[in-house]
Amino acid sequence: MKIESSGRRVSLRDIAKLLGVSHVTVSMALRNSPRISEKARNEIREFADQMGYKPDPMLIALSSFRLGKQSIPIHSAIGWINFWPKPDELRRFKEFDLYWKGAYAAAAKAGYRLEEFRLGGDINPTRLHQILIARGIRGLLLPPHPKPQPDWGDFPWAEYFVIRFGRSISSPITHVVTADQVANTMLAFEEIQKRGYNRIGLITEETRVRESGHIEGGFILAQQNVEKEDRVPIFSMGSFSAKHRSESIAAWIKEHQVDAIFTDVAGVPSLLAKAGIKIPDDVSLAVSSVLDGNADAGIYQHPEEIGRVGFLMLNSLISDGTTGIPPIFRQDLLEGSWVDGASLPSKV
């Protein structure tokens, strides 16, 4: 306390000397390292706050530079929680596999090992918690999940640092890292226009409001830049029974003279084929993710970067000591890039 009033910055060595520990221990505790016990971390952080300790930004930058030029030993693990009904299917999706790879590389760079834990069978939420605690794992990444959502019961989220990928997970509502679907849809609309298309339609899934609503919002915003008579109404898949979707899409294309379609629905190419509509001879097609294999024109969402940023956000929570469900919900949105393809040839 007297050190603060002396006019000079309180150092890690000052804190270490008064506590009777090494400055390395103090540094690790302030970075919330799992190598220091939670009790010791809390005591050191509280003491540092009382002394008025403030990190030196120049030293932080220098440390980051040095760490970036050397390998860091693995000292703990981060959990990737796979709660798909059929767990092997998760990473068969190229987007989600690249989430994993981006997060894995970023975690390794920071000295963590990313490990998958599968929920289901003998592993229920209670058992999962026991395993994670026994392993000293407090940081969790939650990949996207199909419906229905799992029942987490009374899983103690307050004890964990948690980040979600995407908005498909309805519980827990933690901070999220995902693609900026509004910006991506507006970008796609603009790029389709540039290639000479005037009657651009969106096919989306009405039942996925929380996820696809952002695509619908981006599409409606993009339509504001065209004349009203050229604004094609959105085709919502959920409004039609599965039996009649193909013929309904064909009728929608004919009625509104659609010359290009943008979609986030994987089954659109097969529905068009069933109606005898050829891509791109009869209508051109672009997709919200070119990795889904349904068309080669559309948006590349940079999934590996999404995975990397997911870990970085998680690591910031760990460093800050912020666990549990956040009172203020934060989203980190990453914009994609346009990719040309044969499914949407240029008309100009």
Short mmCIF file of C-alpha atoms in Angstrom, two decimals:
data_model
loop_
_atom_site.label_atom_id
_atom_site.label_comp_id
_atom_site.label_asym_id
_atom_site.label_seq_id
_atom_site.Cartn_x
_atom_site.Cartn_y
_atom_site.Cartn_z
CA MET A 1 0.00 0.00 0.00
CA LYS A 2 2.86 2.39 0.76
CA ILE A 3 4.41 1.39 -2.56
CA GLU A 4 1.46 2.85 -4.46
CA SER A 5 1.83 6.21 -2.74
CA SER A 6 5.54 6.39 -3.62
CA GLY A 7 4.59 7.43 -7.14
CA ARG A 8 6.07 4.45 -8.96
CA ARG A 9 4.26 1.52 -10.57
CA VAL A 10 3.67 -1.51 -8.36
CA SER A 11 5.56 -4.46 -9.84
CA LEU A 12 5.09 -8.20 -9.73
CA ARG A 13 8.28 -8.45 -7.65
CA ASP A 14 6.85 -5.98 -5.12
CA ILE A 15 3.77 -8.16 -4.68
CA ALA A 16 5.84 -11.35 -4.57
CA LYS A 17 8.19 -9.96 -1.89
CA LEU A 18 5.33 -8.98 0.42
CA LEU A 19 3.55 -12.31 -0.08
CA GLY A 20 6.70 -14.39 0.24
CA VAL A 21 6.32 -16.10 -3.12
CA SER A 22 8.16 -15.90 -6.45
CA HIS A 23 7.30 -13.25 -9.03
CA VAL A 24 6.62 -16.11 -11.48
CA THR A 25 3.89 -17.40 -9.15
CA VAL A 26 2.35 -13.94 -8.97
CA SER A 27 2.47 -13.58 -12.76
CA MET A 28 0.81 -16.95 -13.30
CA ALA A 29 -1.87 -16.21 -10.70
CA LEU A 30 -2.74 -12.87 -12.32
CA ARG A 31 -3.02 -14.64 -15.67
CA ASN A 32 -5.39 -17.13 -14.01
CA SER A 33 -3.10 -20.06 -14.81
CA PRO A 34 -4.55 -23.44 -13.79
CA ARG A 35 -1.05 -24.36 -12.54
CA ILE A 36 -1.77 -22.21 -9.49
CA SER A 37 -4.54 -23.33 -7.14
CA GLU A 38 -7.80 -21.38 -7.32
CA LYS A 39 -7.45 -20.35 -3.66
CA ALA A 40 -3.93 -18.99 -4.23
CA ARG A 41 -4.99 -17.22 -7.43
CA ASN A 42 -7.84 -15.45 -5.68
CA GLU A 43 -5.64 -14.40 -2.74
CA ILE A 44 -2.89 -13.04 -5.00
CA ARG A 45 -5.34 -11.20 -7.27
CA GLU A 46 -7.09 -9.63 -4.28
CA PHE A 47 -3.76 -8.55 -2.75
CA ALA A 48 -2.60 -7.11 -6.08
CA ASP A 49 -5.82 -5.10 -6.36
CA GLN A 50 -5.36 -3.75 -2.85
CA MET A 51 -1.85 -2.62 -3.76
CA GLY A 52 -3.13 -0.83 -6.85
CA TYR A 53 -1.29 -3.07 -9.29
CA LYS A 54 -1.87 -2.27 -12.96
CA PRO A 55 -0.30 -4.33 -15.78
CA ASP A 56 2.32 -2.51 -17.84
CA PRO A 57 1.00 -2.55 -21.44
CA MET A 58 4.51 -2.27 -22.88
CA LEU A 59 5.68 -5.30 -20.92
CA ILE A 60 2.60 -7.24 -22.03
CA ALA A 61 3.36 -6.43 -25.66
CA LEU A 62 6.99 -7.46 -25.21
CA SER A 63 5.98 -10.71 -23.52
CA SER A 64 3.52 -11.52 -26.32
CA PHE A 65 6.24 -10.88 -28.90
CA ARG A 66 8.68 -13.18 -27.11
CA LEU A 67 6.09 -15.92 -26.61
CA GLY A 68 5.20 -15.75 -30.27
CA LYS A 69 8.78 -16.67 -31.19
CA GLN A 70 9.04 -19.77 -29.03
CA SER A 71 7.09 -22.94 -28.41
CA ILE A 72 5.01 -23.02 -25.25
CA PRO A 73 4.72 -26.21 -23.21
CA ILE A 74 1.22 -27.66 -22.87
CA HIS A 75 0.10 -27.07 -19.28
CA SER A 76 -3.66 -27.66 -19.28
CA ALA A 77 -6.64 -28.69 -21.39
CA ILE A 78 -9.69 -27.01 -22.89
CA GLY A 79 -12.86 -29.05 -23.35
CA TRP A 80 -14.70 -29.30 -26.69
CA ILE A 81 -18.11 -30.65 -25.69
CA ASN A 82 -19.72 -32.82 -28.36
CA PHE A 83 -23.34 -33.50 -27.44
CA TRP A 84 -24.63 -34.57 -30.85
CA PRO A 85 -26.95 -37.62 -30.84
CA LYS A 86 -24.44 -39.22 -33.24
CA PRO A 87 -21.13 -37.62 -32.16
CA ASP A 88 -19.16 -38.73 -35.23
CA GLU A 89 -21.38 -36.60 -37.45
CA LEU A 90 -20.26 -33.29 -35.94
CA ARG A 91 -16.90 -32.98 -37.65
CA ARG A 92 -18.13 -34.48 -40.91
CA PHE A 93 -19.43 -30.96 -41.53
CA LYS A 94 -16.49 -29.11 -43.03
CA GLU A 95 -17.38 -25.85 -41.30
CA PHE A 96 -17.40 -27.46 -37.87
CA ASP A 97 -14.27 -29.48 -38.52
CA LEU A 98 -12.46 -26.23 -39.30
CA TYR A 99 -13.87 -24.65 -36.11
CA TRP A 100 -12.09 -27.46 -34.27
CA LYS A 101 -8.84 -27.06 -36.21
CA GLY A 102 -8.74 -23.29 -35.71
CA ALA A 103 -9.44 -23.59 -31.99
CA TYR A 104 -6.96 -26.47 -31.63
CA ALA A 105 -4.10 -24.50 -33.20
CA ALA A 106 -4.85 -21.36 -31.18
CA ALA A 107 -5.09 -23.34 -27.94
CA ALA A 108 -1.77 -25.08 -28.60
CA LYS A 109 -0.10 -21.72 -29.25
CA ALA A 110 -1.27 -20.56 -25.82
CA GLY A 111 -0.14 -23.74 -24.07
CA TYR A 112 -3.47 -25.60 -23.97
CA ARG A 113 -4.55 -28.91 -25.41
CA LEU A 114 -8.05 -29.05 -26.94
CA GLU A 115 -9.81 -32.29 -25.98
CA GLU A 116 -13.19 -33.61 -27.10
CA PHE A 117 -15.67 -34.88 -24.52
CA ARG A 118 -18.77 -36.68 -25.76
CA LEU A 119 -22.04 -36.37 -23.90
CA GLY A 120 -24.33 -39.39 -24.14
CA GLY A 121 -24.42 -43.05 -23.24
CA ASP A 122 -22.79 -43.41 -19.82
CA ILE A 123 -21.72 -39.74 -19.85
CA ASN A 124 -24.57 -37.56 -18.61
CA PRO A 125 -24.07 -33.90 -17.56
CA THR A 126 -23.40 -34.88 -13.93
CA ARG A 127 -20.76 -37.43 -14.93
CA LEU A 128 -19.25 -34.96 -17.41
CA HIS A 129 -18.85 -32.41 -14.62
CA GLN A 130 -17.10 -35.00 -12.45
CA ILE A 131 -14.69 -35.87 -15.26
CA LEU A 132 -13.90 -32.24 -16.07
CA ILE A 133 -13.29 -31.30 -12.44
CA ALA A 134 -11.08 -34.36 -11.91
CA ARG A 135 -9.05 -33.31 -14.96
CA GLY A 136 -8.85 -29.69 -13.84
CA ILE A 137 -10.64 -28.51 -17.00
CA ARG A 138 -12.60 -25.29 -16.57
CA GLY A 139 -12.62 -23.81 -20.09
CA LEU A 140 -15.28 -25.16 -22.47
CA LEU A 141 -16.06 -24.65 -26.16
CA LEU A 142 -19.55 -25.64 -27.34
CA PRO A 143 -19.79 -26.41 -31.10
CA PRO A 144 -23.10 -26.00 -32.98
CA HIS A 145 -25.79 -28.54 -32.18
CA PRO A 146 -28.82 -29.87 -34.08
CA LYS A 147 -32.27 -30.07 -32.57
CA PRO A 148 -33.43 -31.36 -30.18
CA GLN A 149 -31.22 -29.66 -27.61
CA PRO A 150 -29.83 -31.76 -24.74
CA ASP A 151 -31.15 -31.48 -21.21
CA TRP A 152 -28.30 -30.09 -19.12
CA GLY A 153 -30.25 -30.36 -15.89
CA ASP A 154 -28.43 -28.57 -13.07
CA PHE A 155 -25.00 -28.60 -14.75
CA PRO A 156 -22.92 -26.03 -12.80
CA TRP A 157 -22.11 -23.55 -15.56
CA ALA A 158 -21.06 -21.03 -12.88
CA GLU A 159 -17.88 -23.06 -12.38
CA TYR A 160 -16.80 -22.90 -16.02
CA PHE A 161 -15.55 -20.48 -18.66
CA VAL A 162 -17.78 -21.10 -21.69
CA ILE A 163 -18.01 -19.95 -25.33
CA ARG A 164 -20.56 -21.11 -27.92
CA PHE A 165 -20.03 -21.39 -31.66
CA GLY A 166 -23.13 -20.24 -33.52
CA ARG A 167 -26.66 -19.61 -32.31
CA SER A 168 -28.05 -23.14 -32.67
CA ILE A 169 -27.42 -23.82 -28.97
CA SER A 170 -30.36 -22.44 -27.01
CA SER A 171 -28.89 -23.35 -23.61
CA PRO A 172 -26.65 -22.21 -22.05
CA ILE A 173 -26.82 -18.64 -23.39
CA THR A 174 -23.15 -17.73 -23.15
CA HIS A 175 -20.97 -15.43 -25.24
CA VAL A 176 -20.93 -16.53 -28.87
CA VAL A 177 -18.55 -16.52 -31.83
CA THR A 178 -20.10 -17.02 -35.24
CA ALA A 179 -20.33 -15.88 -38.85
CA ASP A 180 -21.89 -12.47 -39.47
CA GLN A 181 -24.86 -13.72 -41.47
CA VAL A 182 -26.35 -10.25 -41.93
CA ALA A 183 -23.15 -8.89 -43.48
CA ASN A 184 -22.56 -12.09 -45.45
CA THR A 185 -26.04 -12.04 -46.97
CA MET A 186 -25.72 -8.38 -47.92
CA LEU A 187 -22.33 -9.14 -49.50
CA ALA A 188 -23.79 -12.07 -51.46
CA PHE A 189 -26.71 -9.97 -52.71
CA GLU A 190 -24.32 -7.25 -53.91
CA GLU A 191 -22.00 -9.73 -55.64
CA ILE A 192 -24.93 -11.48 -57.36
CA GLN A 193 -26.14 -8.10 -58.61
CA LYS A 194 -22.68 -7.29 -59.97
CA ARG A 195 -22.87 -10.42 -62.11
CA GLY A 196 -25.96 -9.17 -63.90
CA TYR A 197 -28.84 -10.67 -61.91
CA ASN A 198 -31.89 -8.53 -61.15
CA ARG A 199 -34.46 -10.93 -59.70
CA ILE A 200 -32.68 -12.31 -56.65
CA GLY A 201 -34.61 -14.58 -54.29
CA LEU A 202 -33.85 -16.03 -50.86
CA ILE A 203 -34.83 -19.54 -49.80
CA THR A 204 -34.48 -20.10 -46.07
CA GLU A 205 -35.90 -22.28 -43.31
CA GLU A 206 -38.66 -20.53 -41.37
CA THR A 207 -38.39 -22.95 -38.45
CA ARG A 208 -34.82 -21.81 -37.77
CA VAL A 209 -35.75 -18.25 -36.82
CA ARG A 210 -32.98 -17.73 -34.29
CA GLU A 211 -30.28 -18.69 -36.81
CA SER A 212 -31.72 -17.86 -40.22
CA GLY A 213 -33.48 -14.73 -39.03
CA HIS A 214 -30.16 -12.96 -39.43
CA ILE A 215 -29.98 -14.12 -43.05
CA GLU A 216 -33.51 -12.86 -43.64
CA GLY A 217 -32.60 -9.54 -42.02
CA GLY A 218 -29.53 -9.14 -44.22
CA PHE A 219 -31.57 -9.98 -47.32
CA ILE A 220 -34.27 -7.44 -46.49
CA LEU A 221 -31.63 -4.77 -45.87
CA ALA A 222 -29.94 -5.58 -49.19
CA GLN A 223 -33.27 -5.31 -51.02
CA GLN A 224 -33.59 -1.67 -49.96
CA ASN A 225 -31.05 -0.82 -52.66
CA VAL A 226 -33.22 -2.12 -55.51
CA GLU A 227 -36.50 -0.89 -56.95
CA LYS A 228 -39.60 -2.22 -55.20
CA GLU A 229 -40.78 -4.02 -58.31
CA ASP A 230 -37.52 -6.01 -58.33
CA ARG A 231 -37.80 -7.17 -54.69
CA VAL A 232 -38.58 -10.88 -54.65
CA PRO A 233 -40.49 -12.12 -51.56
CA ILE A 234 -38.60 -14.56 -49.34
CA PHE A 235 -39.44 -18.24 -49.78
CA SER A 236 -39.72 -19.76 -46.29
CA MET A 237 -39.40 -23.55 -46.40
CA GLY A 238 -41.31 -24.00 -43.17
CA SER A 239 -44.45 -22.60 -44.77
CA PHE A 240 -44.81 -25.62 -47.04
CA SER A 241 -45.10 -29.32 -46.34
CA ALA A 242 -42.13 -31.45 -47.38
CA LYS A 243 -44.33 -33.15 -49.99
CA HIS A 244 -45.08 -29.92 -51.85
CA ARG A 245 -41.86 -27.91 -51.40
CA SER A 246 -40.36 -28.75 -54.79
CA GLU A 247 -43.42 -27.68 -56.78
CA SER A 248 -43.90 -24.65 -54.51
CA ILE A 249 -40.35 -23.46 -55.21
CA ALA A 250 -40.92 -23.92 -58.94
CA ALA A 251 -44.11 -21.86 -58.74
CA TRP A 252 -42.33 -19.16 -56.73
CA ILE A 253 -39.52 -18.95 -59.31
CA LYS A 254 -42.02 -18.70 -62.18
CA GLU A 255 -44.32 -16.17 -60.49
CA HIS A 256 -41.51 -13.81 -59.49
CA GLN A 257 -39.23 -14.47 -62.48
CA VAL A 258 -36.34 -15.37 -60.19
CA ASP A 259 -33.03 -15.55 -62.02
CA ALA A 260 -30.74 -16.15 -59.02
CA ILE A 261 -31.25 -17.81 -55.63
CA PHE A 262 -29.30 -17.33 -52.40
CA THR A 263 -29.91 -19.96 -49.72
CA ASP A 264 -28.76 -21.47 -46.44
CA VAL A 265 -30.83 -24.64 -46.98
CA ALA A 266 -28.78 -27.68 -48.00
CA GLY A 267 -31.60 -29.42 -49.86
CA VAL A 268 -32.35 -26.69 -52.41
CA PRO A 269 -30.39 -28.21 -55.35
CA SER A 270 -32.22 -31.54 -55.03
CA LEU A 271 -35.58 -29.76 -54.74
CA LEU A 272 -34.83 -27.81 -57.90
CA ALA A 273 -33.76 -30.98 -59.70
CA LYS A 274 -36.97 -32.71 -58.64
CA ALA A 275 -38.93 -29.86 -60.25
CA GLY A 276 -36.88 -30.20 -63.45
CA ILE A 277 -35.09 -26.89 -62.88
CA LYS A 278 -31.45 -26.90 -63.98
CA ILE A 279 -28.60 -24.96 -62.32
CA PRO A 280 -27.44 -22.60 -63.77
CA ASP A 281 -29.35 -22.99 -67.06
CA ASP A 282 -32.77 -22.17 -65.60
CA VAL A 283 -31.77 -20.40 -62.38
CA SER A 284 -28.41 -19.62 -60.79
CA LEU A 285 -27.56 -20.53 -57.21
CA ALA A 286 -25.30 -19.18 -54.46
CA VAL A 287 -25.08 -20.50 -50.91
CA SER A 288 -24.35 -19.13 -47.46
CA SER A 289 -21.44 -21.59 -47.11
CA VAL A 290 -19.56 -22.94 -50.13
CA LEU A 291 -18.18 -25.72 -47.92
CA ASP A 292 -21.56 -27.45 -47.67
CA GLY A 293 -21.10 -28.90 -51.19
CA ASN A 294 -24.46 -27.72 -52.57
CA ALA A 295 -23.04 -25.02 -54.85
CA ASP A 296 -19.62 -23.61 -55.60
CA ALA A 297 -20.66 -19.94 -55.64
CA GLY A 298 -21.41 -18.03 -52.48
CA ILE A 299 -19.85 -17.20 -49.14
CA TYR A 300 -16.73 -18.64 -47.55
CA GLN A 301 -17.26 -18.04 -43.83
CA HIS A 302 -13.61 -18.45 -42.72
CA PRO A 303 -14.49 -21.21 -40.23
CA GLU A 304 -10.90 -21.81 -39.14
CA GLU A 305 -10.69 -18.17 -38.08
CA ILE A 306 -14.03 -18.53 -36.26
CA GLY A 307 -12.49 -21.43 -34.34
CA ARG A 308 -9.38 -19.43 -33.53
CA VAL A 309 -11.36 -16.43 -32.32
CA GLY A 310 -13.56 -18.73 -30.24
CA PHE A 311 -10.53 -19.88 -28.30
CA LEU A 312 -9.18 -16.32 -27.98
CA MET A 313 -12.49 -15.18 -26.47
CA LEU A 314 -12.46 -18.16 -24.10
CA ASN A 315 -8.87 -17.41 -23.12
CA SER A 316 -9.83 -13.81 -22.34
CA LEU A 317 -12.52 -15.09 -19.95
CA ILE A 318 -9.97 -17.36 -18.29
CA SER A 319 -7.48 -14.51 -17.91
CA ASP A 320 -10.20 -12.28 -16.48
CA GLY A 321 -11.56 -14.98 -14.17
CA THR A 322 -15.09 -14.62 -15.60
CA THR A 323 -17.10 -17.82 -15.26
CA GLY A 324 -20.74 -18.77 -15.74
CA ILE A 325 -23.64 -17.32 -17.69
CA PRO A 326 -22.83 -13.67 -18.50
CA PRO A 327 -25.24 -10.93 -17.40
CA ILE A 328 -24.34 -9.05 -20.58
CA PHE A 329 -24.39 -11.21 -23.70
CA ARG A 330 -21.50 -10.65 -26.13
CA GLN A 331 -21.27 -11.71 -29.78
CA ASP A 332 -18.11 -11.82 -31.88
CA LEU A 333 -19.16 -11.83 -35.55
CA LEU A 334 -16.78 -12.61 -38.40
CA GLU A 335 -17.47 -11.50 -41.97
CA GLY A 336 -17.03 -13.92 -44.83
CA SER A 337 -15.73 -13.53 -48.38
CA TRP A 338 -17.39 -14.02 -51.76
CA VAL A 339 -16.37 -17.01 -53.91
CA ASP A 340 -17.16 -17.22 -57.63
CA GLY A 341 -18.41 -20.53 -58.99
CA ALA A 342 -20.06 -22.28 -61.94
CA SER A 343 -23.43 -22.40 -60.15
CA LEU A 344 -23.71 -18.61 -60.61
CA PRO A 345 -21.96 -17.56 -63.83
CA SER A 346 -21.61 -13.88 -64.69
CA LYS A 347 -24.16 -12.51 -67.17
CA VAL A 348 -22.22 -9.32 -67.86
#
